[in-house]
Short mmCIF file of C-alpha atoms and ligand atoms in Angstrom, two decimals:
data_model
loop_
_atom_site.label_atom_id
_atom_site.label_comp_id
_atom_site.label_asym_id
_atom_site.label_seq_id
_atom_site.Cartn_x
_atom_site.Cartn_y
_atom_site.Cartn_z
CA MET A 2 -109.76 -37.52 -32.31
CA THR A 3 -107.84 -38.59 -35.41
CA HIS A 4 -104.84 -36.78 -36.74
CA ASN A 5 -103.70 -37.25 -40.29
CA THR A 6 -100.22 -38.67 -40.39
CA SER A 7 -100.40 -40.03 -43.92
CA ASN A 8 -97.17 -38.79 -45.47
CA ASN A 9 -95.40 -37.33 -42.48
CA LYS A 10 -94.83 -34.02 -44.20
CA VAL A 11 -95.59 -31.44 -41.59
CA LEU A 12 -97.39 -28.18 -42.26
CA VAL A 13 -97.11 -25.66 -39.47
CA THR A 14 -98.20 -22.09 -38.94
CA GLY A 15 -99.08 -19.74 -36.11
CA ILE A 16 -100.88 -16.50 -35.42
CA GLN A 17 -100.30 -14.18 -32.52
CA ALA A 18 -103.05 -13.72 -29.97
CA THR A 19 -102.81 -9.96 -30.05
CA GLY A 20 -106.42 -9.11 -30.81
CA ARG A 21 -109.14 -10.21 -33.16
CA PRO A 22 -108.04 -11.54 -36.56
CA HIS A 23 -108.84 -9.44 -39.59
CA ILE A 24 -109.57 -10.19 -43.22
CA GLY A 25 -105.86 -9.74 -44.00
CA ASN A 26 -105.05 -12.64 -41.66
CA TYR A 27 -107.92 -14.61 -43.15
CA PHE A 28 -107.00 -14.25 -46.81
CA GLY A 29 -103.25 -14.15 -46.14
CA THR A 30 -103.01 -17.32 -44.03
CA MET A 31 -106.09 -18.69 -42.32
CA LYS A 32 -107.92 -19.58 -45.53
CA GLN A 33 -104.84 -21.41 -46.80
CA ILE A 34 -104.96 -23.70 -43.76
CA VAL A 35 -108.53 -24.68 -44.64
CA GLU A 36 -107.54 -25.29 -48.25
CA LEU A 37 -104.41 -27.27 -47.42
CA GLN A 38 -105.87 -29.36 -44.61
CA HIS A 39 -106.96 -32.11 -47.02
CA LYS A 40 -103.71 -32.28 -48.95
CA GLY A 41 -102.09 -35.05 -46.97
CA TYR A 42 -99.84 -32.98 -44.73
CA GLU A 43 -99.77 -33.50 -41.04
CA ASN A 44 -101.23 -30.15 -40.09
CA ARG A 45 -100.18 -28.34 -36.92
CA VAL A 46 -101.50 -24.87 -36.21
CA PHE A 47 -100.82 -22.92 -33.07
CA VAL A 48 -101.73 -19.78 -31.22
CA ALA A 49 -98.42 -17.96 -30.76
CA ASP A 50 -98.89 -16.91 -27.14
CA TYR A 51 -95.14 -16.73 -26.39
CA HIS A 52 -94.80 -14.30 -29.29
CA SER A 53 -97.85 -12.36 -28.14
CA LEU A 54 -96.30 -11.74 -24.73
CA VAL A 55 -93.98 -9.24 -26.42
CA SER A 56 -96.94 -6.88 -26.66
CA VAL A 57 -99.81 -8.30 -24.56
CA GLN A 58 -98.83 -8.10 -20.91
CA ASP A 59 -102.05 -8.78 -19.11
CA ALA A 60 -102.84 -12.38 -18.16
CA ASP A 61 -106.62 -12.22 -18.64
CA THR A 62 -106.28 -10.54 -22.01
CA LEU A 63 -103.70 -13.01 -23.26
CA SER A 64 -105.56 -16.11 -22.14
CA GLN A 65 -108.88 -14.84 -23.50
CA SER A 66 -107.33 -13.88 -26.86
CA THR A 67 -105.69 -17.30 -27.06
CA LEU A 68 -108.99 -19.07 -26.48
CA ASP A 69 -110.74 -16.72 -28.93
CA LEU A 70 -108.22 -17.40 -31.65
CA ALA A 71 -108.65 -21.17 -31.29
CA ILE A 72 -112.40 -20.62 -31.69
CA ASP A 73 -111.75 -18.41 -34.72
CA TYR A 74 -109.74 -21.14 -36.43
CA LEU A 75 -112.57 -23.62 -35.92
CA ALA A 76 -115.17 -21.08 -37.07
CA ILE A 77 -113.47 -20.51 -40.43
CA GLY A 78 -113.55 -24.23 -41.15
CA VAL A 79 -110.31 -25.63 -39.76
CA ASP A 80 -111.27 -29.23 -39.08
CA PRO A 81 -109.99 -30.42 -35.69
CA LYS A 82 -109.85 -33.96 -37.07
CA LEU A 83 -107.35 -32.88 -39.71
CA VAL A 84 -105.47 -30.13 -37.91
CA THR A 85 -103.90 -30.22 -34.47
CA ILE A 86 -104.63 -26.79 -33.03
CA TYR A 87 -102.47 -26.08 -30.01
CA LYS A 88 -100.99 -23.37 -27.86
CA GLN A 89 -97.33 -22.53 -28.38
CA SER A 90 -96.69 -22.31 -24.63
CA ASP A 91 -97.87 -25.91 -24.18
CA VAL A 92 -94.68 -26.95 -25.96
CA PRO A 93 -92.03 -25.27 -23.79
CA GLU A 94 -89.32 -27.14 -25.69
CA VAL A 95 -89.55 -24.36 -28.31
CA THR A 96 -88.02 -21.97 -25.80
CA GLU A 97 -85.19 -24.40 -25.14
CA LEU A 98 -84.59 -24.63 -28.85
CA THR A 99 -84.68 -20.83 -29.08
CA TRP A 100 -81.91 -20.68 -26.48
CA ILE A 101 -79.82 -23.08 -28.51
CA PHE A 102 -80.42 -20.91 -31.58
CA ASN A 103 -79.46 -17.78 -29.59
CA SER A 104 -76.12 -19.37 -29.02
CA ILE A 105 -75.36 -19.84 -32.72
CA THR A 106 -76.75 -16.53 -33.99
CA THR A 107 -75.00 -13.18 -34.04
CA MET A 108 -76.56 -9.86 -33.05
CA PRO A 109 -75.71 -8.22 -36.42
CA TYR A 110 -77.57 -11.02 -38.21
CA LEU A 111 -80.76 -10.37 -36.22
CA MET A 112 -80.32 -6.62 -36.59
CA ARG A 113 -80.96 -7.05 -40.30
CA ALA A 114 -84.54 -8.23 -39.64
CA HIS A 115 -87.21 -5.88 -41.04
CA ALA A 116 -89.26 -5.87 -37.85
CA PHE A 117 -86.24 -4.83 -35.82
CA LYS A 118 -85.16 -2.18 -38.32
CA ASP A 119 -88.70 -0.73 -38.47
CA ALA A 120 -88.95 -0.56 -34.70
CA GLU A 121 -85.52 1.02 -34.51
CA ALA A 122 -86.37 3.55 -37.21
CA LYS A 123 -89.41 4.56 -35.18
CA ASN A 124 -87.18 4.93 -32.13
CA LYS A 125 -89.23 2.37 -30.28
CA GLU A 126 -87.79 0.79 -27.18
CA ILE A 127 -87.25 -2.77 -28.28
CA ASN A 128 -87.38 -5.49 -25.69
CA VAL A 129 -85.12 -8.51 -25.89
CA ALA A 130 -87.97 -10.82 -26.87
CA LYS A 131 -88.95 -8.59 -29.78
CA PHE A 132 -85.35 -8.61 -30.95
CA GLU A 133 -85.10 -12.35 -30.97
CA TYR A 134 -88.66 -12.92 -32.17
CA PRO A 135 -87.36 -14.45 -35.46
CA LEU A 136 -85.43 -17.12 -33.55
CA LEU A 137 -88.46 -18.13 -31.51
CA MET A 138 -90.30 -18.41 -34.80
CA ALA A 139 -87.46 -20.48 -36.26
CA ALA A 140 -87.79 -22.81 -33.26
CA ASP A 141 -91.59 -23.01 -33.78
CA ILE A 142 -91.03 -24.27 -37.29
CA LEU A 143 -87.88 -26.36 -36.93
CA ILE A 144 -89.07 -28.24 -33.85
CA HIS A 145 -91.55 -29.95 -36.20
CA ASN A 146 -89.09 -30.34 -39.05
CA ALA A 147 -91.92 -28.75 -41.01
CA GLU A 148 -91.87 -28.77 -44.81
CA ILE A 149 -94.37 -26.04 -45.46
CA VAL A 150 -95.33 -22.87 -43.62
CA PRO A 151 -98.37 -20.94 -44.90
CA VAL A 152 -97.88 -17.24 -44.11
CA GLY A 153 -98.41 -13.75 -45.52
CA LYS A 154 -95.58 -12.01 -47.38
CA ASP A 155 -94.54 -10.03 -44.29
CA GLN A 156 -93.28 -13.29 -42.76
CA LYS A 157 -91.09 -14.31 -45.70
CA GLN A 158 -87.93 -13.00 -44.10
CA HIS A 159 -88.70 -14.89 -40.90
CA ILE A 160 -88.91 -18.16 -42.84
CA GLU A 161 -85.52 -17.34 -44.32
CA VAL A 162 -84.18 -16.91 -40.78
CA ALA A 163 -85.54 -20.37 -39.97
CA ARG A 164 -83.76 -21.81 -43.02
CA ASP A 165 -80.49 -20.05 -42.21
CA THR A 166 -80.71 -21.23 -38.62
CA ALA A 167 -81.41 -24.82 -39.66
CA GLU A 168 -78.40 -24.72 -41.94
CA LYS A 169 -76.20 -23.21 -39.26
CA PHE A 170 -77.24 -25.81 -36.70
CA ASN A 171 -76.70 -28.63 -39.17
CA ARG A 172 -73.27 -27.26 -40.07
CA ILE A 173 -72.11 -26.75 -36.50
CA PHE A 174 -73.56 -29.73 -34.71
CA CYS A 175 -74.25 -32.42 -37.25
CA LYS A 176 -71.06 -32.78 -39.20
CA THR A 177 -68.49 -35.22 -37.95
CA GLU A 178 -65.56 -36.85 -39.62
CA THR A 179 -67.64 -39.81 -40.64
CA GLU A 180 -70.93 -38.02 -41.28
CA GLY A 181 -71.39 -35.64 -44.18
CA GLU A 182 -73.62 -32.53 -44.45
CA GLU A 183 -76.55 -34.84 -45.08
CA ALA A 184 -76.32 -35.92 -41.49
CA GLY A 185 -77.99 -32.60 -40.55
CA ILE A 186 -81.14 -33.12 -38.56
CA PHE A 187 -83.14 -30.11 -39.71
CA LYS A 188 -85.01 -30.01 -43.02
CA MET A 189 -85.35 -26.72 -44.89
CA PRO A 190 -88.87 -25.36 -44.45
CA GLU A 191 -90.60 -23.62 -47.38
CA ALA A 192 -92.87 -20.61 -47.03
CA TYR A 193 -96.25 -21.07 -48.67
CA ILE A 194 -97.36 -17.62 -49.79
CA VAL A 195 -100.27 -17.10 -52.18
CA SER A 196 -99.14 -14.21 -54.34
CA ASP A 197 -102.60 -12.75 -55.05
CA VAL A 198 -103.24 -12.19 -51.37
CA GLU A 199 -99.71 -11.81 -50.06
CA THR A 200 -100.46 -8.32 -48.74
CA VAL A 201 -104.11 -7.51 -48.13
CA PRO A 202 -104.56 -3.72 -47.96
CA GLY A 203 -106.33 -2.02 -45.09
CA ILE A 204 -108.89 0.78 -45.26
CA ASP A 205 -106.10 3.30 -45.83
CA GLY A 206 -104.47 1.30 -48.62
CA GLN A 207 -101.44 0.33 -46.47
CA LYS A 208 -100.93 -3.28 -45.44
CA MET A 209 -103.87 -4.29 -43.25
CA SER A 210 -102.60 -4.65 -39.71
CA LYS A 211 -103.97 -4.64 -36.18
CA SER A 212 -101.18 -2.32 -35.20
CA TYR A 213 -102.04 0.26 -37.89
CA GLY A 214 -105.71 0.37 -36.87
CA ASN A 215 -106.72 0.04 -40.55
CA HIS A 216 -108.24 -3.41 -40.34
CA ILE A 217 -111.63 -4.97 -40.92
CA PRO A 218 -112.11 -7.62 -38.21
CA LEU A 219 -113.06 -11.01 -39.61
CA PHE A 220 -116.06 -11.46 -37.34
CA SER A 221 -117.25 -7.87 -37.23
CA GLU A 222 -120.90 -6.88 -36.94
CA ASP A 223 -122.82 -5.52 -39.95
CA GLU A 224 -122.79 -1.93 -38.75
CA GLU A 225 -119.07 -2.01 -38.08
CA ILE A 226 -118.45 -3.45 -41.55
CA ARG A 227 -120.51 -0.69 -43.20
CA LYS A 228 -118.74 1.98 -41.19
CA LEU A 229 -115.28 0.63 -41.99
CA VAL A 230 -116.03 0.23 -45.70
CA MET A 231 -117.41 3.78 -45.91
CA SER A 232 -114.18 5.01 -44.37
CA ILE A 233 -111.96 3.36 -47.00
CA VAL A 234 -109.76 6.07 -48.43
CA THR A 235 -110.84 6.37 -52.05
CA ASP A 236 -108.70 9.12 -53.41
CA SER A 237 -105.30 7.47 -53.31
CA GLY A 238 -103.99 4.95 -55.79
CA SER A 239 -105.65 3.64 -58.86
CA VAL A 240 -106.37 0.19 -60.24
CA ALA A 241 -104.45 1.15 -63.39
CA THR A 242 -100.87 2.31 -63.52
CA ASP A 243 -101.18 3.50 -67.09
CA SER A 244 -103.50 6.46 -67.79
CA SER A 245 -104.69 4.92 -71.07
CA ASP A 246 -105.95 1.85 -69.17
CA PRO A 247 -109.78 1.74 -68.95
CA MET A 248 -109.37 1.25 -65.18
CA ALA A 249 -107.54 4.57 -64.80
CA GLY A 250 -109.22 6.67 -62.14
CA ILE A 251 -110.91 3.68 -60.49
CA PRO A 252 -109.90 3.73 -56.81
CA SER A 253 -107.70 0.79 -55.97
CA ASN A 254 -108.36 0.62 -52.24
CA VAL A 255 -111.97 -0.50 -52.58
CA PHE A 256 -111.19 -2.69 -55.58
CA ASN A 257 -108.26 -4.44 -53.94
CA ILE A 258 -110.39 -5.55 -51.01
CA HIS A 259 -113.27 -6.52 -53.28
CA LYS A 260 -110.91 -8.57 -55.41
CA LEU A 261 -110.40 -10.99 -52.50
CA PHE A 262 -113.87 -12.37 -53.16
CA ILE A 263 -113.37 -13.22 -56.81
CA GLY A 264 -114.50 -16.79 -57.38
CA ASN A 265 -116.27 -17.08 -54.01
CA SER A 266 -119.02 -19.51 -54.95
CA ASP A 267 -121.32 -18.56 -52.07
CA LEU A 268 -121.34 -14.93 -53.11
CA ILE A 269 -121.68 -15.75 -56.81
CA ASN A 270 -124.58 -18.09 -56.05
CA ALA A 271 -126.17 -15.27 -54.07
CA GLY A 272 -126.30 -13.25 -57.30
CA LYS A 273 -122.97 -11.42 -57.11
CA THR A 274 -122.03 -12.44 -60.63
CA TYR A 275 -119.52 -9.61 -60.96
CA LEU A 276 -117.30 -11.70 -58.64
CA ALA A 277 -117.04 -14.47 -61.21
CA SER A 278 -113.72 -13.20 -62.59
CA LEU A 279 -111.23 -10.34 -62.44
CA ASP A 280 -112.61 -9.06 -65.74
CA SER A 281 -116.21 -9.07 -64.55
CA LEU A 282 -115.24 -7.24 -61.35
CA LYS A 283 -113.31 -4.67 -63.39
CA GLU A 284 -116.34 -4.26 -65.65
CA PHE A 285 -118.53 -3.71 -62.59
CA TYR A 286 -116.17 -1.01 -61.33
CA ARG A 287 -115.99 0.66 -64.74
CA SER A 288 -119.77 0.65 -65.00
CA THR A 289 -120.14 3.01 -62.03
CA GLU A 290 -118.02 5.63 -63.80
CA GLY A 291 -115.99 6.54 -60.80
CA LYS A 292 -118.91 6.84 -58.36
CA TYR A 293 -117.53 5.45 -55.12
CA LYS A 294 -120.72 5.14 -53.12
CA PRO A 295 -122.29 2.23 -55.09
CA LEU A 296 -118.94 0.42 -55.07
CA LYS A 297 -118.57 0.79 -51.33
CA ASP A 298 -122.19 -0.27 -50.82
CA ALA A 299 -121.56 -3.38 -52.90
CA LEU A 300 -118.35 -4.19 -51.03
CA ALA A 301 -120.06 -3.74 -47.65
CA GLU A 302 -122.92 -5.98 -48.74
CA ASP A 303 -120.52 -8.66 -49.99
CA LEU A 304 -118.47 -8.54 -46.82
CA ILE A 305 -121.62 -8.89 -44.74
CA LEU A 306 -122.80 -11.80 -46.86
CA PHE A 307 -119.42 -13.47 -46.40
CA ILE A 308 -118.98 -12.75 -42.70
CA THR A 309 -122.54 -13.51 -41.47
CA PRO A 310 -122.25 -17.34 -41.61
CA LEU A 311 -118.74 -17.25 -40.12
CA ARG A 312 -120.02 -15.14 -37.25
CA ALA A 313 -122.93 -17.53 -36.66
CA ARG A 314 -120.61 -20.54 -36.62
CA ARG A 315 -118.28 -18.75 -34.27
CA ALA A 316 -121.10 -17.92 -31.87
CA GLU A 317 -122.12 -21.58 -31.85
CA ILE A 318 -118.58 -22.85 -31.11
CA ALA A 319 -118.00 -20.18 -28.47
CA LYS A 320 -120.87 -21.62 -26.41
CA ASN A 321 -118.54 -24.40 -25.24
CA PRO A 322 -115.27 -22.78 -24.18
CA ASP A 323 -114.40 -25.72 -21.93
CA GLU A 324 -114.41 -28.05 -24.90
CA ILE A 325 -111.93 -25.76 -26.61
CA ARG A 326 -109.75 -25.60 -23.49
CA GLN A 327 -109.78 -29.38 -23.37
CA MET A 328 -108.92 -29.64 -27.07
CA LEU A 329 -105.96 -27.26 -26.62
CA ALA A 330 -104.66 -29.15 -23.60
CA GLN A 331 -104.93 -32.52 -25.36
CA ASN A 332 -103.32 -31.21 -28.52
CA GLY A 333 -100.49 -29.58 -26.59
CA ALA A 334 -99.69 -33.00 -25.11
CA ILE A 335 -99.94 -34.64 -28.55
CA ILE A 336 -97.50 -32.15 -30.08
CA ARG A 337 -95.07 -32.48 -27.18
CA GLU A 338 -95.05 -36.20 -27.70
CA LYS A 339 -94.52 -35.78 -31.45
CA VAL A 340 -91.56 -33.42 -31.09
CA HIS A 341 -90.00 -35.48 -28.32
CA HIS A 342 -87.69 -37.54 -30.57
CA LEU A 343 -86.28 -34.58 -32.43
CA VAL A 344 -85.76 -32.64 -29.21
CA ALA A 345 -83.92 -35.61 -27.70
CA ASP A 346 -81.76 -35.76 -30.79
CA ILE A 347 -81.01 -32.03 -30.65
CA ARG A 348 -80.09 -32.28 -26.97
CA LYS A 349 -77.71 -35.07 -27.81
CA LYS A 350 -76.18 -33.21 -30.74
CA VAL A 351 -75.38 -30.13 -28.65
CA GLY A 352 -73.98 -32.13 -25.76
CA PHE A 353 -76.70 -31.96 -23.11
CA VAL A 354 -76.60 -35.74 -22.70
CA VAL A 355 -73.79 -37.03 -20.52
P1 AMP B 18 -100.28 -11.46 -37.32
O1 AMP B 18 -101.65 -10.90 -37.21
O2 AMP B 18 -99.25 -10.41 -37.59
O3 AMP B 18 -99.93 -12.45 -36.26
O4 AMP B 18 -100.29 -12.29 -38.70
C1 AMP B 18 -100.77 -13.61 -38.80
C2 AMP B 18 -100.65 -14.12 -40.21
O5 AMP B 18 -101.44 -13.31 -41.10
C3 AMP B 18 -99.22 -14.07 -40.77
O6 AMP B 18 -98.99 -15.20 -41.58
C4 AMP B 18 -99.20 -12.82 -41.60
O7 AMP B 18 -98.27 -12.88 -42.66
C5 AMP B 18 -100.62 -12.79 -42.13
N1 AMP B 18 -101.04 -11.41 -42.41
C6 AMP B 18 -101.15 -10.40 -41.51
N2 AMP B 18 -101.55 -9.26 -42.12
C7 AMP B 18 -101.69 -9.55 -43.44
C8 AMP B 18 -102.09 -8.81 -44.59
N3 AMP B 18 -102.42 -7.52 -44.51
N4 AMP B 18 -102.11 -9.44 -45.78
C9 AMP B 18 -101.77 -10.75 -45.88
N5 AMP B 18 -101.40 -11.52 -44.84
C10 AMP B 18 -101.36 -10.94 -43.63
N1 LIG B 19 -94.66 -14.23 -36.59
C1 LIG B 19 -95.93 -14.66 -37.11
C2 LIG B 19 -96.79 -13.41 -37.35
O1 LIG B 19 -96.63 -12.41 -36.74
C3 LIG B 19 -96.63 -15.61 -36.18
C4 LIG B 19 -95.82 -16.84 -36.01
C5 LIG B 19 -95.09 -17.18 -34.91
C6 LIG B 19 -95.61 -17.87 -36.97
N2 LIG B 19 -94.47 -18.37 -35.10
C7 LIG B 19 -94.75 -18.82 -36.35
C8 LIG B 19 -96.07 -18.10 -38.27
C9 LIG B 19 -94.32 -19.98 -37.02
C10 LIG B 19 -95.65 -19.27 -38.93
C11 LIG B 19 -94.78 -20.20 -38.32
O2 LIG B 19 -97.64 -13.47 -38.16
#
């Protein structure tokens, strides 16, 4: 197995193993990994099983979802020769780093996190891990000294926490009388968010999310796709904000999902020429004069056309789960080895070396 180490700039991202990925995950992050894997970064992608433990508390479910997600990554075209796919829990040093970050972070700072505020507003009982979720994520990123972190918009604040934490650590532990600020050991990671797909809507028009139950699973079966598309809420929102716009009255929920496929060469080659550009898709929507059924039929058909080959590839890869287990174990060891130097340095900086 070869791993690209050409320019030493690390790309890292993770997804929780909390159920099957949906098209929001795909367009928001997973697709970006496939697109960026050839760009000369050293690519590291992990299944965030520590994070998942906050909500998945059944061993068989967690381990199966972890394995499934690794298969999913491969099925969408993540090349294991270019990307090191690993399990977060195979690098337990991230929890050590999280503890160090706990020690330099205040409770009020973490209380400003959206996820915490949302949970609090809903009067949910918040466990300690959920509260410090952003610090575990900061450790995930900083342990690699990653430069770039492809994520959806909902994770933007978490990347800012990682940057703040890096800065804080550098300020507290890396400045001595003879060293300046530049002696800091953490680099500032940048979020990589593609603005067109930063928030993929679900079938109710809200952000698509497993937890809202409004998602279209990435590897769903044809019948499930048809059923979900038919249940897209069509009477809320509109493609146009201005009533004089020719798109006024065209339902945005169907359009906004359809829009994800603009420029998809496989679909265009299969005769879906209305996906050639935003204008041609708008024209297609206008041409039905507000009749939802043909639009939904077209979206369902396009989704099926798009998902069928992914599903077939997934089924093929899933035939060899032991190979995937072996890949994860090997990659976990590779990543541990790669982070070893930085971890040793961090331990020294905080005073764990006597
Ligand atoms: P999660 O499923 O919450 O673990 O999310 C995994 C990745 O997918 C993260 O980078 C999220 O930002 C991204 N993501 C999740 N839902 C959406 C969505 N509806 N639109 C765009 N990106 C998303
Ligand atoms: N919190 C991310 C999510 O829910 C998953 C995640 C965990 C992650 N650690 C990360 C993403 C580090 C990017 C980098 O989507």
